[in-house]
Amino acid sequence: MKKVLGLVSVSLVGGIAFVLSGSYNVSASNKHWDITTKILELARDRSVHTASENIEVPDLDAIEMISNGAKNYDAMCVQCHLAPGAPGTELNQALYPRPPIFHQNDDKHKHSPAETFWVIKNGFKMTGMPAWGEFHTDQQLWEMTAFLQKINNMTANRYFELVGEGGHSHSDNAVHFEASSDDGHQESSHKDIVNNGH
């Protein structure tokens, strides 16, 4: 028993010393080991599943819900997660872990509607995924969930049909600032990205 306690103590002291030394590389360009990635993904997936298992899912098939969700997705998500017909973005390629490209995902990598809603609402720690529930109503989050159930293998033409000319909306107490670059120019819309190729 003393040997076990001794090993635990040494491991604990060694772990603390390693953390305090600053030796661990937190750079986003320095990827995790494969085993570390698998453990983190398992913990993430189990957490999302457990947190969302009692969420009641509304009817997500109404075309108005899907179209409204597409508009919000186009305004809020395409810089990270891209959209059908759009090229890659620097943000998508530079973030780590890299944001999933939903229209290229196969079904085995897709969350359930309840899980998708929970992720959109609560976000993920230390990934760049925001908690959109802070600024949007549950109805708006379900609309985005409805859209994401349909995005797999969606064509660019179908995407543009759903996005249309309308913009996205927020809850009454939310404030939204258009993303801008350092020189004061607004971020390109999805249509601009497709037309300009960047």
XYZ file of C-alpha atoms in Angstrom:
198
model
C 0.000 0.000 0.000
C 2.850 2.361 0.846
C 4.418 1.675 -2.557
C 1.147 2.533 -4.304
C 0.767 5.764 -2.342
C 4.382 6.580 -3.077
C 3.892 6.079 -6.815
C 0.736 8.189 -6.763
C 2.526 10.963 -4.888
C 5.492 10.915 -7.258
C 3.175 10.955 -10.282
C 1.178 13.843 -8.837
C 4.266 15.885 -8.043
C 5.723 15.088 -11.459
C 2.504 16.125 -13.184
C 2.340 19.418 -11.308
C 5.996 20.104 -12.060
C 5.422 19.412 -15.766
C 2.450 21.794 -15.920
C 4.255 24.570 -14.054
C 7.386 24.189 -16.153
C 5.608 25.498 -19.247
C 6.989 22.596 -21.272
C 3.606 21.556 -22.657
C 3.120 23.096 -26.105
C -0.338 24.698 -26.314
C 0.153 25.939 -29.896
C -2.741 25.212 -32.263
C -0.157 24.186 -34.871
C 1.092 21.400 -32.594
C -1.448 18.582 -32.926
C -2.440 16.164 -30.183
C -1.190 12.589 -30.232
C -3.724 10.259 -31.859
C -4.502 8.594 -28.527
C -5.081 12.002 -26.909
C -7.458 12.977 -29.722
C -9.408 9.733 -29.374
C -9.767 10.152 -25.599
C -10.902 13.774 -25.921
C -13.387 12.901 -28.682
C -14.787 10.028 -26.633
C -15.213 12.284 -23.588
C -16.861 14.954 -25.768
C -19.273 12.564 -27.465
C -20.285 10.878 -24.220
C -20.820 14.262 -22.555
C -23.017 15.530 -25.401
C -25.028 12.303 -25.485
C -25.662 12.367 -21.737
C -26.508 16.078 -21.636
C -28.964 15.855 -24.545
C -30.740 12.555 -23.932
C -33.803 14.161 -22.279
C -34.246 16.951 -24.835
C -37.592 16.787 -26.649
C -37.148 17.264 -30.393
C -39.853 19.219 -32.269
C -40.920 18.586 -35.861
C -37.930 19.639 -37.964
C -39.316 18.926 -41.441
C -41.130 22.209 -42.113
C -39.475 23.994 -45.041
C -39.788 27.355 -43.233
C -37.732 26.020 -40.318
C -35.084 24.654 -42.666
C -34.910 27.886 -44.681
C -34.706 30.069 -41.563
C -31.966 27.818 -40.243
C -30.075 28.124 -43.529
C -30.149 31.922 -43.292
C -28.748 31.895 -39.764
C -26.152 29.295 -40.726
C -25.061 31.439 -43.675
C -24.640 34.469 -41.426
C -23.038 32.778 -38.436
C -21.354 29.517 -39.388
C -19.905 29.433 -42.912
C -16.546 31.000 -42.039
C -15.766 28.007 -39.816
C -17.914 25.166 -41.168
C -18.121 26.262 -44.845
C -21.112 25.796 -47.131
C -21.965 23.840 -50.289
C -20.180 25.348 -53.269
C -17.801 27.477 -51.196
C -14.027 26.978 -51.068
C -12.130 26.522 -47.829
C -11.466 29.452 -45.524
C -8.368 30.343 -43.551
C -10.414 30.171 -40.352
C -11.563 26.619 -41.056
C -8.024 25.509 -41.825
C -6.312 27.362 -38.964
C -8.544 26.415 -36.033
C -7.597 23.373 -33.969
C -9.446 21.171 -33.591
C -10.569 21.870 -37.143
C -14.311 22.614 -37.426
C -16.242 19.846 -39.221
C -17.464 20.528 -42.759
C -21.070 19.423 -42.375
C -22.061 19.120 -46.025
C -19.205 16.624 -46.506
C -19.917 14.520 -43.401
C -21.299 11.038 -43.823
C -24.216 9.892 -41.659
C -22.071 7.920 -39.227
C -20.416 11.154 -38.072
C -23.671 13.092 -37.674
C -25.073 13.965 -34.257
C -28.722 13.265 -33.478
C -31.048 16.304 -33.645
C -31.062 16.589 -29.834
C -27.260 16.424 -29.722
C -26.938 18.983 -32.519
C -29.280 21.375 -30.711
C -27.319 20.996 -27.463
C -23.991 21.694 -29.200
C -25.318 24.792 -30.986
C -26.813 26.094 -27.747
C -23.909 25.353 -25.400
C -20.802 25.243 -27.591
C -17.546 23.457 -26.731
C -14.838 24.592 -24.362
C -11.472 25.569 -25.879
C -12.476 24.801 -29.476
C -13.757 28.098 -30.868
C -17.347 26.763 -30.945
C -19.567 29.479 -29.407
C -22.531 28.959 -27.077
C -25.147 30.483 -29.397
C -27.854 29.996 -26.782
C -26.566 33.149 -25.082
C -27.879 35.253 -27.970
C -30.598 33.256 -29.742
C -33.928 31.718 -28.851
C -34.472 27.968 -28.727
C -36.705 28.331 -31.788
C -33.834 29.823 -33.791
C -31.488 27.081 -32.600
C -33.985 24.392 -33.606
C -34.227 26.030 -37.041
C -30.465 25.686 -37.460
C -30.734 22.112 -36.210
C -33.410 21.430 -38.836
C -31.160 22.822 -41.566
C -28.162 20.769 -40.438
C -30.220 17.583 -40.767
C -30.481 18.347 -44.508
C -27.058 19.781 -45.354
C -25.226 16.506 -46.049
C -24.415 16.338 -49.807
C -26.511 19.471 -50.442
C -25.803 21.208 -53.756
C -24.762 24.849 -53.953
C -27.937 25.696 -55.898
C -30.161 24.165 -53.235
C -28.226 26.017 -50.548
C -28.744 29.361 -52.308
C -32.463 28.591 -52.690
C -32.787 28.071 -48.943
C -30.678 31.077 -47.991
C -32.525 33.381 -50.392
C -32.297 37.098 -49.847
C -33.289 37.213 -46.166
C -30.955 37.762 -43.254
C -30.682 36.122 -39.880
C -32.297 37.266 -36.650
C -31.505 37.277 -32.948
C -33.443 37.190 -29.741
C -34.697 40.601 -28.599
C -31.875 41.200 -26.126
C -29.060 40.135 -28.427
C -26.571 42.456 -30.031
C -24.784 41.345 -33.200
C -21.760 42.985 -34.768
C -20.810 42.255 -38.346
C -17.449 40.536 -38.465
C -14.753 42.774 -39.874
C -11.119 42.580 -40.751
C -8.410 44.776 -39.262
C -8.718 47.296 -42.095
C -12.412 47.883 -41.384
C -13.846 45.845 -44.253
C -16.729 43.507 -43.514
C -16.311 39.760 -43.868
C -17.397 38.451 -47.253
C -20.801 36.841 -47.526
C -21.089 33.245 -48.682
C -22.106 34.388 -52.152
C -19.052 36.664 -52.342
C -16.810 33.796 -51.243
C -18.172 31.548 -53.994
C -17.961 34.222 -56.687
C -14.508 35.487 -55.766
C -12.952 32.170 -54.803
C -11.611 33.462 -51.463
